[in-house]
């Protein structure tokens, strides 16, 4: 089981072209370095018109190559050496001009020659004015690059530096970073479907007041992300009003479908959606925190303020237990237990059996809303304990345990 960070010691070559979005590369280098990656940069002729390479050499703590280095009378053949160096290559921002040269196999400058000489996977992030992007010549060049095996990531939509609005923006740095991370995750779940419930639910007292809980949905998000990066078709049944996380569009260059996120409010809604998706899923993870109780009657409109109010509560559907009891031999279910520390072990052990889970992840009450927690994982055979495990690491641990 590996808990290592996906980008640690990975060698990443960034080819930088002369587009206006070049300013975002400083942040990209910084973020990749923070993740432990080793960065080398090559600037195109166009890129050098925008910035001095010292900016990138200082940030990457590595040489920032330019075309001046291409022909060196020192016996080395730089583009061949650079081509052998990386685990992955990013072309960012990729200009229309550079794309056209790459599409015809030109090797007229250092970055082009390095790409031609390299066997490393290449991700291309085009960024340009919308008319340049929509120009048939650019479209044809992009299609050709895709056919050659380059991974092309469509630009985002929004306001462009030229003052127009539309497709052409370089994706945010966070999104590019996530694509690189996803690249290094082994695709062990291709062809598998994974159901994950996440976040709290709300049970309405009247039309504006409700009962809920402190669940942040973080654990479910990390589980969904890990399953997605491993190649699964992910169905995330989500109890929060918004989804404040970045997930890259791996479907731009692979068969991995973008996760389907179902926004639900009440436990009943979470139950209905999960029930409809469950039969087709190979793995179901009940990381949601649905309210266990709901008011027997929910008032229409807004209740008037009175001295006191007594609300009769009834039990809601036990989503995890109901669905887990229906699983076939081929399906795996995983439950969660949030419990007071002292009672955790006993409670969790019983809960796994009572609710028909294959695996149960137990953590103490103080984990709610935090980024890390202590965990006890009950597998069909073992009990594993983890101290201060970040929630994103839990997702890796869990899928590794499932052997996927
Ligand atoms: C201010 C300015 C901004 C530019 N922004 C872009 C851009 O965002 N995308 C693009 O494809 N070209 C852009 N261009 C055009 C390229 O800089 C030009 O085609 C250049 O030759 C590309 O060089 P390269 O492919 O060697 O990097 C811009 C040009 C200028 C003057």
CSV table of C-alpha atoms and ligand atoms in Angstrom, one decimal:
chain,number,residue,atom,x,y,z
A,1,UNK,CA,0.0,0.0,0.0
A,2,UNK,CA,1.5,3.3,-1.0
A,3,UNK,CA,0.7,6.5,0.7
A,4,UNK,CA,3.2,8.6,-1.3
A,5,UNK,CA,2.2,11.8,-3.0
A,6,UNK,CA,1.5,11.3,-6.7
A,7,UNK,CA,3.9,14.0,-7.9
A,8,UNK,CA,6.8,13.4,-5.5
A,9,UNK,CA,10.1,13.3,-7.4
A,10,UNK,CA,8.2,13.2,-10.7
A,11,UNK,CA,10.2,14.8,-13.6
A,12,UNK,CA,8.0,17.3,-15.4
A,13,UNK,CA,9.0,19.3,-18.5
A,14,UNK,CA,7.0,22.4,-19.1
A,15,UNK,CA,7.0,23.8,-22.6
A,16,UNK,CA,6.0,27.5,-22.4
A,17,UNK,CA,4.7,29.3,-25.4
A,18,UNK,CA,4.1,33.0,-26.1
A,19,UNK,CA,0.5,33.4,-25.0
A,20,UNK,CA,-1.0,36.0,-22.7
A,21,UNK,CA,-1.8,33.3,-20.1
A,22,UNK,CA,1.9,32.8,-19.6
A,23,UNK,CA,1.6,34.6,-16.3
A,24,UNK,CA,-0.2,31.6,-14.8
A,25,UNK,CA,2.9,29.4,-15.3
A,26,UNK,CA,4.6,31.0,-12.3
A,27,UNK,CA,1.9,29.7,-10.0
A,28,UNK,CA,1.8,26.3,-11.7
A,29,UNK,CA,5.5,25.8,-11.2
A,30,UNK,CA,5.2,26.8,-7.6
A,31,UNK,CA,2.3,24.4,-6.9
A,32,UNK,CA,4.1,21.5,-8.7
A,33,UNK,CA,7.2,22.2,-6.7
A,34,UNK,CA,5.2,22.2,-3.5
A,35,UNK,CA,3.9,18.7,-4.5
A,36,UNK,CA,7.6,17.5,-4.7
A,37,UNK,CA,7.9,17.5,-8.5
A,38,UNK,CA,11.1,18.4,-10.3
A,39,UNK,CA,10.5,21.0,-13.0
A,40,UNK,CA,12.4,21.9,-16.2
A,41,UNK,CA,11.2,24.5,-18.6
A,42,UNK,CA,11.7,25.3,-22.2
A,43,UNK,CA,10.6,28.6,-23.6
A,44,UNK,CA,9.6,29.1,-27.3
A,45,UNK,CA,10.7,32.1,-29.2
A,46,UNK,CA,7.3,33.7,-28.6
A,47,UNK,CA,7.5,33.0,-24.8
A,48,UNK,CA,10.8,34.9,-24.7
A,49,UNK,CA,9.1,38.0,-26.1
A,50,UNK,CA,6.7,38.0,-23.0
A,51,UNK,CA,9.1,37.2,-20.2
A,52,UNK,CA,12.7,36.7,-19.2
A,53,UNK,CA,13.6,33.0,-18.6
A,54,UNK,CA,15.2,33.9,-15.3
A,55,UNK,CA,11.6,34.1,-13.9
A,56,UNK,CA,11.1,30.4,-14.6
A,57,UNK,CA,14.6,29.2,-13.7
A,58,UNK,CA,14.3,31.0,-10.3
A,59,UNK,CA,10.9,29.4,-9.6
A,60,UNK,CA,11.8,25.9,-10.8
A,61,UNK,CA,15.4,26.0,-9.4
A,62,UNK,CA,16.4,24.6,-12.7
A,63,UNK,CA,17.6,25.8,-16.1
A,64,UNK,CA,15.0,27.5,-18.1
A,65,UNK,CA,16.0,26.6,-21.7
A,66,UNK,CA,15.6,28.8,-24.7
A,67,UNK,CA,16.5,28.5,-28.4
A,68,UNK,CA,19.9,30.0,-27.5
A,69,UNK,CA,20.7,26.6,-26.0
A,70,UNK,CA,19.5,24.6,-29.0
A,71,UNK,CA,22.8,24.8,-30.9
A,72,UNK,CA,25.6,24.5,-28.4
A,73,UNK,CA,29.2,23.6,-29.6
A,74,UNK,CA,29.8,21.4,-26.6
A,75,UNK,CA,29.2,17.9,-28.0
A,76,UNK,CA,25.8,17.5,-26.4
A,77,UNK,CA,22.5,17.1,-28.3
A,78,UNK,CA,20.2,19.0,-26.0
A,79,UNK,CA,16.8,18.2,-27.5
A,80,UNK,CA,17.5,14.4,-27.3
A,81,UNK,CA,18.7,14.7,-23.7
A,82,UNK,CA,15.7,16.8,-22.7
A,83,UNK,CA,13.4,14.4,-24.5
A,84,UNK,CA,14.6,11.6,-22.3
A,85,UNK,CA,14.3,13.5,-19.1
A,86,UNK,CA,10.6,13.8,-18.2
A,87,UNK,CA,7.9,11.5,-16.8
A,88,UNK,CA,5.4,13.8,-18.4
A,89,UNK,CA,5.5,16.9,-20.6
A,90,UNK,CA,3.0,19.9,-20.4
A,91,UNK,CA,2.7,22.5,-23.1
A,92,UNK,CA,1.2,25.4,-21.4
A,93,UNK,CA,0.0,27.8,-22.6
A,94,UNK,CA,0.0,26.3,-26.1
A,95,UNK,CA,-0.4,29.0,-28.8
A,96,UNK,CA,-2.2,28.5,-32.1
A,97,UNK,CA,1.2,29.1,-33.8
A,98,UNK,CA,3.0,26.4,-31.8
A,99,UNK,CA,0.1,23.9,-32.2
A,100,UNK,CA,0.3,24.4,-36.0
A,101,UNK,CA,4.1,23.7,-36.0
A,102,UNK,CA,3.7,20.7,-33.8
A,103,UNK,CA,0.9,19.3,-36.0
A,104,UNK,CA,3.2,19.3,-39.1
A,105,UNK,CA,6.1,17.7,-37.2
A,106,UNK,CA,8.3,20.7,-37.3
A,107,UNK,CA,11.5,20.6,-35.3
A,108,UNK,CA,12.6,24.1,-36.0
A,109,UNK,CA,13.2,25.1,-32.4
A,110,UNK,CA,14.2,23.5,-29.2
A,111,UNK,CA,10.8,22.7,-27.7
A,112,UNK,CA,9.5,21.3,-31.0
A,113,UNK,CA,12.6,19.1,-31.5
A,114,UNK,CA,12.4,17.9,-27.9
A,115,UNK,CA,8.8,16.9,-28.4
A,116,UNK,CA,9.6,15.0,-31.6
A,117,UNK,CA,12.4,13.2,-29.9
A,118,UNK,CA,10.6,12.3,-26.7
A,119,UNK,CA,8.5,9.3,-25.9
A,120,UNK,CA,7.0,10.9,-22.7
A,121,UNK,CA,3.2,11.5,-22.6
A,122,UNK,CA,2.4,15.1,-23.6
A,123,UNK,CA,-0.5,17.2,-22.3
A,124,UNK,CA,-1.4,20.3,-24.4
A,125,UNK,CA,-3.3,23.2,-22.9
A,126,UNK,CA,-4.3,25.5,-25.7
A,127,UNK,CA,-5.2,29.1,-24.8
A,128,UNK,CA,-6.1,31.8,-27.3
A,129,UNK,CA,-8.7,34.3,-28.6
A,130,UNK,CA,-12.0,32.5,-29.3
A,131,UNK,CA,-11.9,33.2,-33.1
A,132,UNK,CA,-8.3,31.7,-33.2
A,133,UNK,CA,-9.6,28.7,-31.3
A,134,UNK,CA,-12.6,28.3,-33.6
A,135,UNK,CA,-10.6,28.8,-36.8
A,136,UNK,CA,-10.8,25.6,-39.0
A,137,UNK,CA,-7.1,25.6,-39.3
A,138,UNK,CA,-6.6,25.4,-35.5
A,139,UNK,CA,-9.4,22.8,-35.2
A,140,UNK,CA,-7.8,20.6,-37.8
A,141,UNK,CA,-4.4,21.0,-36.2
A,142,UNK,CA,-5.9,20.0,-32.8
A,143,UNK,CA,-7.6,16.9,-34.3
A,144,UNK,CA,-4.3,15.9,-35.8
A,145,UNK,CA,-2.5,16.2,-32.5
A,146,UNK,CA,-5.1,14.1,-30.9
A,147,UNK,CA,-4.7,11.4,-33.6
A,148,UNK,CA,-0.9,11.5,-32.9
A,149,UNK,CA,-1.6,10.6,-29.3
A,150,UNK,CA,-1.2,14.0,-27.6
A,151,UNK,CA,-3.6,14.7,-24.7
A,152,UNK,CA,-5.3,17.9,-25.6
A,153,UNK,CA,-7.2,19.7,-22.9
A,154,UNK,CA,-9.9,22.1,-24.1
A,155,UNK,CA,-9.7,25.7,-23.0
A,156,UNK,CA,-12.2,27.0,-20.5
A,157,UNK,CA,-14.9,29.4,-21.2
A,158,UNK,CA,-15.0,32.9,-19.8
A,159,UNK,CA,-13.7,36.4,-20.3
A,160,UNK,CA,-10.6,36.5,-22.5
A,161,UNK,CA,-7.6,38.8,-22.3
A,162,UNK,CA,-8.6,40.2,-25.7
A,163,UNK,CA,-11.9,41.5,-24.2
A,164,UNK,CA,-14.1,38.9,-25.8
A,165,UNK,CA,-16.0,36.2,-24.0
A,166,UNK,CA,-16.0,32.5,-24.8
A,167,UNK,CA,-13.8,29.4,-25.1
A,168,UNK,CA,-10.1,30.2,-25.0
A,169,UNK,CA,-9.1,30.7,-21.4
A,170,UNK,CA,-6.3,28.6,-19.9
A,171,UNK,CA,-7.8,26.5,-17.2
A,172,UNK,CA,-7.1,27.5,-13.6
A,173,UNK,CA,-3.8,26.3,-12.2
A,174,UNK,CA,-5.6,24.1,-9.7
A,175,UNK,CA,-7.3,22.2,-12.6
A,176,UNK,CA,-4.0,21.7,-14.5
A,177,UNK,CA,-2.4,20.5,-11.3
A,178,UNK,CA,-5.2,18.0,-10.8
A,179,UNK,CA,-4.8,16.7,-14.4
A,180,UNK,CA,-1.1,16.0,-13.7
A,181,UNK,CA,-1.9,14.3,-10.4
A,182,UNK,CA,-4.6,12.1,-12.1
A,183,UNK,CA,-2.0,11.2,-14.8
A,184,UNK,CA,0.1,9.4,-12.2
A,185,UNK,CA,-2.7,7.5,-10.5
A,186,UNK,CA,-2.8,3.9,-11.8
A,187,UNK,CA,-6.1,3.2,-13.7
A,188,UNK,CA,-7.1,0.2,-11.6
A,189,UNK,CA,-10.9,0.9,-11.7
A,190,UNK,CA,-11.5,1.2,-15.5
A,191,UNK,CA,-14.8,-0.3,-16.3
A,192,UNK,CA,-16.0,-0.2,-12.7
A,193,UNK,CA,-18.9,1.8,-11.3
A,194,UNK,CA,-18.7,3.3,-7.9
A,195,UNK,CA,-21.5,4.8,-5.9
A,196,UNK,CA,-20.6,7.3,-3.1
A,197,UNK,CA,-22.9,9.2,-0.8
A,198,UNK,CA,-21.5,12.4,0.7
A,199,UNK,CA,-22.4,15.4,2.8
A,200,UNK,CA,-25.2,15.9,5.2
A,201,UNK,CA,-28.9,15.9,4.4
A,202,UNK,CA,-31.5,18.5,5.6
A,203,UNK,CA,-34.8,17.7,7.2
A,204,UNK,CA,-37.3,20.5,7.0
A,205,UNK,CA,-39.3,21.9,9.9
A,206,UNK,CA,-40.9,24.4,7.6
A,207,UNK,CA,-40.0,25.8,4.3
A,208,UNK,CA,-37.0,27.8,5.6
A,209,UNK,CA,-35.9,25.9,8.7
A,210,UNK,CA,-34.2,22.5,8.8
A,211,UNK,CA,-32.2,20.0,10.9
A,212,UNK,CA,-28.8,19.1,9.5
A,213,UNK,CA,-25.4,18.1,10.8
A,214,UNK,CA,-21.7,19.2,10.6
A,215,UNK,CA,-20.6,16.9,7.7
A,216,UNK,CA,-18.4,18.7,5.2
A,217,UNK,CA,-18.5,16.1,2.5
A,218,UNK,CA,-14.7,16.1,2.3
A,219,UNK,CA,-14.2,12.4,2.8
A,220,UNK,CA,-16.8,11.6,0.1
A,221,UNK,CA,-15.2,14.1,-2.3
A,222,UNK,CA,-11.7,12.6,-1.8
A,223,UNK,CA,-13.2,9.1,-2.3
A,224,UNK,CA,-15.0,10.2,-5.5
A,225,UNK,CA,-11.8,11.9,-6.8
A,226,UNK,CA,-9.6,8.9,-6.1
A,227,UNK,CA,-12.1,6.5,-7.8
A,228,UNK,CA,-12.4,8.9,-10.7
A,229,UNK,CA,-8.6,9.2,-11.1
A,230,UNK,CA,-8.4,5.4,-11.0
A,231,UNK,CA,-10.7,5.3,-14.0
A,232,UNK,CA,-14.1,4.4,-12.4
A,233,UNK,CA,-17.5,5.7,-13.5
A,234,UNK,CA,-18.4,7.6,-10.3
A,235,UNK,CA,-21.9,8.4,-9.1
A,236,UNK,CA,-21.8,10.9,-6.2
A,237,UNK,CA,-25.0,11.5,-4.3
A,238,UNK,CA,-24.3,14.9,-2.7
A,239,UNK,CA,-26.2,16.5,0.2
A,240,UNK,CA,-24.6,19.9,0.1
A,241,UNK,CA,-26.0,22.8,-2.0
A,242,UNK,CA,-22.8,23.5,-3.8
A,243,UNK,CA,-19.8,21.4,-4.9
A,244,UNK,CA,-16.8,23.6,-4.0
A,245,UNK,CA,-14.1,21.4,-5.5
A,246,UNK,CA,-12.2,21.3,-8.8
A,247,UNK,CA,-12.3,18.1,-10.8
A,248,UNK,CA,-10.5,18.0,-14.2
A,249,UNK,CA,-12.3,16.8,-17.4
A,250,UNK,CA,-10.4,13.6,-18.0
A,251,UNK,CA,-13.0,12.8,-20.6
A,252,UNK,CA,-11.3,15.4,-22.9
A,253,UNK,CA,-8.6,12.8,-23.6
A,254,UNK,CA,-9.8,9.5,-22.2
A,255,UNK,CA,-12.8,7.2,-21.9
A,256,UNK,CA,-13.2,7.9,-18.2
A,257,UNK,CA,-16.6,9.6,-17.8
A,258,UNK,CA,-16.8,12.8,-15.7
A,259,UNK,CA,-18.4,12.0,-12.3
A,260,UNK,CA,-22.1,12.3,-12.1
A,261,UNK,CA,-23.1,14.4,-9.2
A,262,UNK,CA,-26.6,14.2,-7.9
A,263,UNK,CA,-27.6,17.1,-5.7
A,264,UNK,CA,-30.1,16.0,-3.0
A,265,UNK,CA,-31.6,17.7,0.0
A,266,UNK,CA,-33.4,15.2,2.3
A,267,UNK,CA,-32.5,11.7,3.4
A,268,UNK,CA,-35.4,10.4,1.4
A,269,UNK,CA,-34.0,12.0,-1.8
A,270,UNK,CA,-30.5,10.7,-1.1
A,271,UNK,CA,-32.1,7.2,-0.5
A,272,UNK,CA,-34.1,7.3,-3.8
A,273,UNK,CA,-31.2,8.3,-5.9
A,274,UNK,CA,-28.8,5.9,-4.2
A,275,UNK,CA,-31.3,3.1,-4.6
A,276,UNK,CA,-31.7,3.7,-8.3
A,277,UNK,CA,-27.9,3.8,-9.0
A,278,UNK,CA,-26.9,1.0,-6.5
A,279,UNK,CA,-27.8,-2.1,-8.6
A,280,UNK,CA,-25.3,-1.2,-11.4
A,281,UNK,CA,-22.4,-0.3,-9.1
A,282,UNK,CA,-19.5,-2.6,-8.2
A,283,UNK,CA,-18.5,-0.7,-5.1
A,284,UNK,CA,-20.8,1.4,-2.9
A,285,UNK,CA,-19.4,3.7,-0.2
A,286,UNK,CA,-21.8,5.3,2.2
A,287,UNK,CA,-19.7,8.3,3.3
A,288,UNK,CA,-22.7,10.6,3.5
A,289,UNK,CA,-24.1,11.8,6.8
A,290,UNK,CA,-27.9,11.6,6.2
A,291,UNK,CA,-30.0,12.9,9.1
A,292,UNK,CA,-31.3,10.0,11.1
A,293,UNK,CA,-34.5,11.8,12.1
A,294,UNK,CA,-37.0,14.1,10.4
A,295,UNK,CA,-39.9,16.1,11.7
A,296,UNK,CA,-43.1,14.0,11.4
A,297,UNK,CA,-44.8,17.0,9.7
A,298,UNK,CA,-43.1,19.7,7.7
A,299,UNK,CA,-45.1,23.0,7.8
A,300,UNK,CA,-46.0,24.8,4.6
A,301,UNK,CA,-44.6,28.3,4.6
A,302,UNK,CA,-42.8,29.8,7.7
A,303,UNK,CA,-43.8,28.9,11.3
A,304,UNK,CA,-44.7,31.9,13.4
A,305,UNK,CA,-42.3,32.6,16.4
A,306,UNK,CA,-43.9,31.3,19.6
A,307,UNK,CA,-42.6,30.8,23.2
A,308,UNK,CA,-41.7,27.1,22.6
A,309,UNK,CA,-42.0,24.6,19.8
A,310,UNK,CA,-42.1,20.9,20.2
A,311,UNK,CA,-41.2,18.9,17.1
A,312,UNK,CA,-42.1,15.2,16.8
A,313,UNK,CA,-39.3,13.4,15.0
A,314,UNK,CA,-39.4,10.1,13.2
A,315,UNK,CA,-36.6,7.8,11.9
A,316,UNK,CA,-35.5,8.4,8.3
A,317,UNK,CA,-34.5,5.6,5.8
A,318,UNK,CA,-31.3,3.7,6.7
A,319,UNK,CA,-29.8,4.0,3.3
A,320,UNK,CA,-26.6,2.1,3.9
A,321,UNK,CA,-28.2,-0.8,5.7
A,322,UNK,CA,-31.1,-1.1,3.2
A,323,UNK,CA,-28.8,-1.1,0.2
A,324,UNK,CA,-26.1,-3.2,1.7
A,325,UNK,CA,-28.7,-5.9,2.6
A,326,UNK,CA,-29.6,-6.1,-1.1
A,327,UNK,CA,-26.0,-6.5,-2.4
A,328,UNK,CA,-25.0,-9.4,-4.6
A,329,UNK,CA,-21.9,-11.5,-4.1
A,330,UNK,CA,-20.1,-9.4,-6.7
A,331,UNK,CA,-20.9,-6.1,-5.0
A,332,UNK,CA,-18.8,-4.5,-2.2
A,333,UNK,CA,-20.2,-2.1,0.3
A,334,UNK,CA,-18.3,0.2,2.7
A,335,UNK,CA,-19.9,2.0,5.6
A,336,UNK,CA,-18.7,4.7,7.9
A,337,UNK,CA,-19.1,5.1,11.7
A,338,UNK,CA,-18.6,8.4,13.5
A,339,UNK,CA,-18.7,7.7,17.2
A,340,UNK,CA,-17.4,8.8,20.6
A,341,UNK,CA,-13.8,7.7,20.9
A,342,UNK,CA,-14.3,5.4,23.9
A,343,UNK,CA,-17.1,3.5,22.2
A,344,UNK,CA,-15.6,3.4,18.8
A,345,UNK,CA,-14.2,-0.1,18.5
A,346,UNK,CA,-17.1,-2.0,19.9
A,347,UNK,CA,-19.7,0.1,18.2
A,348,UNK,CA,-18.0,-0.1,14.8
A,349,UNK,CA,-17.4,-3.9,15.0
A,350,UNK,CA,-21.1,-4.5,15.6
A,351,UNK,CA,-22.2,-1.9,13.0
A,352,UNK,CA,-20.2,-3.7,10.2
A,353,UNK,CA,-22.1,-6.9,10.9
A,354,UNK,CA,-25.5,-5.3,11.6
A,355,UNK,CA,-25.5,-3.3,8.4
A,356,UNK,CA,-24.0,-6.0,6.1
A,357,UNK,CA,-20.9,-3.9,5.2
A,358,UNK,CA,-17.9,-5.6,3.8
A,359,UNK,CA,-15.7,-2.8,5.1
A,360,UNK,CA,-16.3,-0.3,7.8
A,361,UNK,CA,-14.3,2.9,8.4
A,362,UNK,CA,-14.7,4.2,12.0
A,363,UNK,CA,-13.5,7.6,13.2
A,364,UNK,CA,-14.1,9.6,16.4
A,365,UNK,CA,-16.7,12.5,16.6
A,366,UNK,CA,-14.0,15.2,16.4
A,367,UNK,CA,-13.2,14.2,12.8
A,368,UNK,CA,-16.3,16.1,11.4
A,369,UNK,CA,-15.3,19.0,9.2
A,370,UNK,CA,-11.5,18.4,9.8
A,371,UNK,CA,-8.9,17.6,7.1
A,372,UNK,CA,-7.5,14.6,9.0
A,373,UNK,CA,-8.5,12.1,11.6
A,374,UNK,CA,-7.7,8.8,13.4
A,375,UNK,CA,-9.3,5.9,11.7
A,376,UNK,CA,-10.0,2.2,12.4
A,377,UNK,CA,-10.8,0.2,9.3
A,378,UNK,CA,-12.6,-3.1,9.7
A,379,UNK,CA,-12.0,-5.4,6.7
A,380,UNK,CA,-13.6,-8.8,6.3
A,381,UNK,CA,-10.4,-10.2,7.9
A,382,UNK,CA,-8.5,-7.5,9.8
A,383,UNK,CA,-8.7,-4.4,11.9
A,384,UNK,CA,-6.3,-1.6,10.8
A,385,UNK,CA,-5.6,1.5,12.8
A,386,UNK,CA,-4.3,4.8,11.4
A,387,UNK,CA,-3.4,7.9,13.4
A,388,UNK,CA,-3.8,11.5,12.0
A,389,UNK,CA,-4.5,10.2,8.5
A,390,UNK,CA,-5.4,13.1,6.1
A,391,UNK,CA,-8.8,12.5,4.5
A,392,UNK,CA,-7.4,12.4,1.0
A,393,UNK,CA,-5.0,9.6,2.1
A,394,UNK,CA,-7.9,7.6,3.5
A,395,UNK,CA,-9.3,7.4,0.0
A,396,UNK,CA,-6.0,5.9,-1.3
A,397,UNK,CA,-5.8,3.5,1.7
A,398,UNK,CA,-9.3,2.3,1.1
A,399,UNK,CA,-9.1,1.6,-2.6
A,400,UNK,CA,-5.7,-0.1,-2.1
A,401,UNK,CA,-7.3,-2.3,0.5
A,402,UNK,CA,-10.0,-3.2,-1.9
A,403,UNK,CA,-7.3,-4.4,-4.2
A,404,UNK,CA,-8.2,-1.8,-6.8
B,1,LIG,C1,0.0,40.6,-26.6
B,1,LIG,C2,-0.1,39.3,-27.3
B,1,LIG,C3,-0.9,38.3,-26.8
B,1,LIG,C4,-0.9,37.1,-27.4
B,1,LIG,N1,-1.7,36.1,-26.9
B,1,LIG,C5,-1.8,34.9,-27.5
B,1,LIG,C6,-2.5,33.8,-27.0
B,1,LIG,O1,-3.1,33.9,-25.9
B,1,LIG,N2,-2.6,32.7,-27.6
B,1,LIG,C7,-2.0,32.5,-28.9
B,1,LIG,O2,-2.2,31.4,-29.4
B,1,LIG,N3,-1.3,33.5,-29.4
B,1,LIG,C8,-1.2,34.7,-28.8
B,1,LIG,N4,-0.4,35.7,-29.3
B,1,LIG,C9,0.3,35.4,-30.6
B,1,LIG,C10,1.6,34.7,-30.3
B,1,LIG,O3,2.3,35.4,-29.4
B,1,LIG,C11,2.4,34.5,-31.6
B,1,LIG,O4,1.6,33.7,-32.5
B,1,LIG,C12,3.7,34.0,-31.4
B,1,LIG,O5,4.4,33.9,-32.6
B,1,LIG,C13,3.7,32.6,-30.7
B,1,LIG,O6,4.9,32.2,-30.5
B,1,LIG,P1,5.3,30.7,-30.0
B,1,LIG,O7,4.4,29.8,-30.7
B,1,LIG,O8,6.7,30.6,-30.4
B,1,LIG,O9,5.2,30.7,-28.5
B,1,LIG,C14,-0.3,36.9,-28.7
B,1,LIG,C15,0.5,37.9,-29.2
B,1,LIG,C16,0.5,39.1,-28.5
B,1,LIG,C17,1.3,40.2,-29.1
